GROMACS .gro file of C-alpha atoms in nm:
model
  185
    1UNK     CA    1   2.076  -0.211   0.852
    2UNK     CA    2   2.245   0.041   1.072
    3UNK     CA    3   2.358  -0.034   1.423
    4UNK     CA    4   2.136   0.048   1.730
    5UNK     CA    5   2.350   0.356   1.816
    6UNK     CA    6   2.330   0.482   1.467
    7UNK     CA    7   1.940   0.424   1.454
    8UNK     CA    8   1.892   0.622   1.787
    9UNK     CA    9   2.143   0.884   1.678
   10UNK     CA   10   1.947   0.933   1.327
   11UNK     CA   11   1.586   0.899   1.471
   12UNK     CA   12   1.629   1.115   1.768
   13UNK     CA   13   1.820   1.364   1.550
   14UNK     CA   14   1.513   1.404   1.341
   15UNK     CA   15   1.346   1.529   1.682
   16UNK     CA   16   1.653   1.747   1.784
   17UNK     CA   17   1.636   1.922   1.423
   18UNK     CA   18   1.275   1.953   1.360
   19UNK     CA   19   1.091   1.883   1.706
   20UNK     CA   20   1.036   2.246   1.763
   21UNK     CA   21   0.847   2.313   1.462
   22UNK     CA   22   0.465   2.361   1.465
   23UNK     CA   23   0.252   2.041   1.479
   24UNK     CA   24   0.048   2.138   1.184
   25UNK     CA   25  -0.276   2.317   1.279
   26UNK     CA   26  -0.233   2.224   1.638
   27UNK     CA   27  -0.143   2.435   1.951
   28UNK     CA   28   0.160   2.210   2.046
   29UNK     CA   29   0.490   2.146   1.873
   30UNK     CA   30   0.572   1.817   1.690
   31UNK     CA   31   0.811   1.717   1.998
   32UNK     CA   32   0.546   1.814   2.256
   33UNK     CA   33   0.267   1.624   2.077
   34UNK     CA   34   0.494   1.303   2.039
   35UNK     CA   35   0.618   1.338   2.426
   36UNK     CA   36   0.265   1.352   2.534
   37UNK     CA   37   0.156   1.060   2.323
   38UNK     CA   38   0.435   0.856   2.486
   39UNK     CA   39   0.348   0.983   2.830
   40UNK     CA   40  -0.024   0.869   2.795
   41UNK     CA   41   0.097   0.527   2.677
   42UNK     CA   42   0.361   0.517   2.956
   43UNK     CA   43   0.069   0.593   3.198
   44UNK     CA   44  -0.145   0.308   3.069
   45UNK     CA   45   0.168   0.060   3.148
   46UNK     CA   46   0.193  -0.080   2.801
   47UNK     CA   47   0.534  -0.237   2.684
   48UNK     CA   48   0.823  -0.042   2.545
   49UNK     CA   49   0.763  -0.101   2.188
   50UNK     CA   50   0.392   0.048   2.222
   51UNK     CA   51   0.547   0.339   2.407
   52UNK     CA   52   0.811   0.429   2.122
   53UNK     CA   53   0.537   0.368   1.860
   54UNK     CA   54   0.347   0.624   2.035
   55UNK     CA   55   0.620   0.862   2.040
   56UNK     CA   56   0.732   0.795   1.690
   57UNK     CA   57   0.373   0.776   1.532
   58UNK     CA   58   0.426   1.099   1.355
   59UNK     CA   59   0.792   1.063   1.259
   60UNK     CA   60   0.681   1.054   0.885
   61UNK     CA   61   0.618   1.426   0.916
   62UNK     CA   62   0.995   1.466   1.004
   63UNK     CA   63   1.172   1.215   0.805
   64UNK     CA   64   0.942   1.307   0.491
   65UNK     CA   65   0.998   1.669   0.496
   66UNK     CA   66   0.988   1.817   0.124
   67UNK     CA   67   0.736   1.520   0.037
   68UNK     CA   68   0.388   1.573  -0.097
   69UNK     CA   69   0.188   1.793   0.125
   70UNK     CA   70  -0.165   1.759   0.255
   71UNK     CA   71  -0.294   2.119   0.186
   72UNK     CA   72  -0.065   2.251   0.455
   73UNK     CA   73  -0.126   1.988   0.694
   74UNK     CA   74   0.188   1.768   0.685
   75UNK     CA   75   0.337   1.493   0.449
   76UNK     CA   76   0.104   1.281   0.247
   77UNK     CA   77   0.137   0.900   0.370
   78UNK     CA   78   0.342   1.002   0.680
   79UNK     CA   79   0.210   0.685   0.833
   80UNK     CA   80   0.382   0.479   0.561
   81UNK     CA   81   0.705   0.693   0.533
   82UNK     CA   82   0.748   0.667   0.905
   83UNK     CA   83   0.688   0.306   0.924
   84UNK     CA   84   0.938   0.235   0.648
   85UNK     CA   85   1.176   0.470   0.812
   86UNK     CA   86   1.150   0.294   1.135
   87UNK     CA   87   1.193  -0.045   0.975
   88UNK     CA   88   1.495   0.066   0.793
   89UNK     CA   89   1.634   0.193   1.103
   90UNK     CA   90   1.600  -0.181   1.248
   91UNK     CA   91   1.280  -0.137   1.463
   92UNK     CA   92   1.058  -0.449   1.487
   93UNK     CA   93   0.751  -0.508   1.228
   94UNK     CA   94   0.508  -0.477   1.541
   95UNK     CA   95   0.649  -0.116   1.618
   96UNK     CA   96   0.649  -0.018   1.250
   97UNK     CA   97   0.286  -0.134   1.201
   98UNK     CA   98   0.149   0.051   1.493
   99UNK     CA   99   0.291   0.370   1.363
  100UNK     CA  100   0.152   0.274   1.026
  101UNK     CA  101  -0.190   0.205   1.149
  102UNK     CA  102  -0.253   0.535   1.358
  103UNK     CA  103  -0.421   0.639   1.035
  104UNK     CA  104  -0.624   0.331   0.976
  105UNK     CA  105  -0.738   0.358   1.357
  106UNK     CA  106  -0.857   0.723   1.255
  107UNK     CA  107  -1.045   0.600   0.956
  108UNK     CA  108  -1.188   0.299   1.141
  109UNK     CA  109  -1.324   0.519   1.441
  110UNK     CA  110  -1.488   0.768   1.180
  111UNK     CA  111  -1.665   0.459   1.037
  112UNK     CA  112  -1.757   0.283   1.367
  113UNK     CA  113  -1.844   0.592   1.595
  114UNK     CA  114  -2.076   0.830   1.419
  115UNK     CA  115  -1.967   1.137   1.691
  116UNK     CA  116  -1.580   1.065   1.628
  117UNK     CA  117  -1.558   1.292   1.332
  118UNK     CA  118  -1.709   1.581   1.524
  119UNK     CA  119  -1.438   1.546   1.785
  120UNK     CA  120  -1.151   1.546   1.552
  121UNK     CA  121  -0.926   1.857   1.548
  122UNK     CA  122  -0.970   2.074   1.226
  123UNK     CA  123  -0.640   1.960   1.114
  124UNK     CA  124  -0.728   1.583   1.169
  125UNK     CA  125  -1.056   1.627   0.953
  126UNK     CA  126  -0.880   1.801   0.675
  127UNK     CA  127  -0.616   1.523   0.641
  128UNK     CA  128  -0.878   1.253   0.646
  129UNK     CA  129  -0.980   1.305   0.301
  130UNK     CA  130  -0.599   1.250   0.172
  131UNK     CA  131  -0.590   0.945   0.404
  132UNK     CA  132  -0.840   0.734   0.217
  133UNK     CA  133  -1.152   0.886   0.406
  134UNK     CA  134  -1.383   0.691   0.633
  135UNK     CA  135  -1.333   0.315   0.584
  136UNK     CA  136  -1.593   0.098   0.419
  137UNK     CA  137  -1.763  -0.176   0.613
  138UNK     CA  138  -1.522  -0.431   0.446
  139UNK     CA  139  -1.200  -0.239   0.538
  140UNK     CA  140  -1.341  -0.213   0.912
  141UNK     CA  141  -1.421  -0.578   0.916
  142UNK     CA  142  -1.065  -0.663   0.813
  143UNK     CA  143  -0.901  -0.404   1.055
  144UNK     CA  144  -1.102  -0.561   1.336
  145UNK     CA  145  -0.935  -0.897   1.281
  146UNK     CA  146  -0.586  -0.763   1.293
  147UNK     CA  147  -0.396  -0.864   1.609
  148UNK     CA  148  -0.272  -0.491   1.636
  149UNK     CA  149  -0.626  -0.351   1.621
  150UNK     CA  150  -0.697  -0.296   1.993
  151UNK     CA  151  -0.347  -0.146   2.075
  152UNK     CA  152  -0.395   0.068   1.760
  153UNK     CA  153  -0.722   0.205   1.896
  154UNK     CA  154  -0.541   0.314   2.211
  155UNK     CA  155  -0.270   0.451   2.025
  156UNK     CA  156  -0.499   0.675   1.840
  157UNK     CA  157  -0.668   0.773   2.146
  158UNK     CA  158  -0.331   0.896   2.285
  159UNK     CA  159  -0.254   1.085   1.957
  160UNK     CA  160  -0.583   1.269   1.989
  161UNK     CA  161  -0.536   1.371   2.367
  162UNK     CA  162  -0.158   1.457   2.287
  163UNK     CA  163  -0.239   1.837   2.225
  164UNK     CA  164  -0.244   2.007   2.550
  165UNK     CA  165  -0.032   2.311   2.611
  166UNK     CA  166   0.221   2.356   2.887
  167UNK     CA  167   0.291   1.994   2.940
  168UNK     CA  168   0.674   1.933   2.995
  169UNK     CA  169   0.872   1.714   2.743
  170UNK     CA  170   0.979   1.374   2.836
  171UNK     CA  171   1.362   1.344   2.883
  172UNK     CA  172   1.438   1.197   2.543
  173UNK     CA  173   1.724   1.015   2.725
  174UNK     CA  174   1.450   0.784   2.896
  175UNK     CA  175   1.313   0.714   2.541
  176UNK     CA  176   1.650   0.642   2.386
  177UNK     CA  177   1.715   0.384   2.663
  178UNK     CA  178   1.386   0.234   2.571
  179UNK     CA  179   1.496   0.247   2.204
  180UNK     CA  180   1.836   0.066   2.308
  181UNK     CA  181   1.649  -0.228   2.465
  182UNK     CA  182   1.388  -0.265   2.197
  183UNK     CA  183   1.663  -0.281   1.921
  184UNK     CA  184   1.880  -0.530   2.106
  185UNK     CA  185   1.591  -0.769   2.163
   0.00000   0.00000   0.00000
C-alpha cells in the first residue's frame, strides 16, 4: 500500500495529466465534470468520503486509459477499475464502493423510473448496454438492501447534473486536503 502522500500524488496526477480531455460525448472536460459532481455533493453537506467519491466517480476513465472501449464512450468497467485503483491507493471500502455503484445506480434508476432513460444524455444511453443494461427486478431488490443504496442514488444524480459549461473548477488543494484527512482516518 502506498503512503497517503504518494496516493494523493498518484490520484491527483491523473487529473493533472488527463483531466483536460473531453468527457466522452459531453460538453465538459473530465475535470470539469468531476469537479461539478464534488461541488454538488458539498452543497448537500455530505461527508468528505462521499464528496471524494463524487469527485473520483469516473477516475476509471483516467486510470484505465488504453483499456477496452465502450464504442468510443470511455473505458469498459470504468466503475470497477476506478474502485480497485482507489482501494489500492488506500481509500476506504465505502468510498471505493460508491465509485463502483454509480453505474449500478444508473441501471437501477432505468429500471425503477420509466422516464429516467429519456433524461439520460446520449453518451449515458450508449454506455448502458456495455454496463449490463436495465436492472432486473431481482437485482433492484438486492441493491435496495445495500447500506449505500440511498447515497449511491444521490451520487448518480450529481453525476447527471455535472455537465454544465462555464462552471469554475474547484481548487484541487481543497480536495487534496479532504483526501489527506480521509486517508489518515
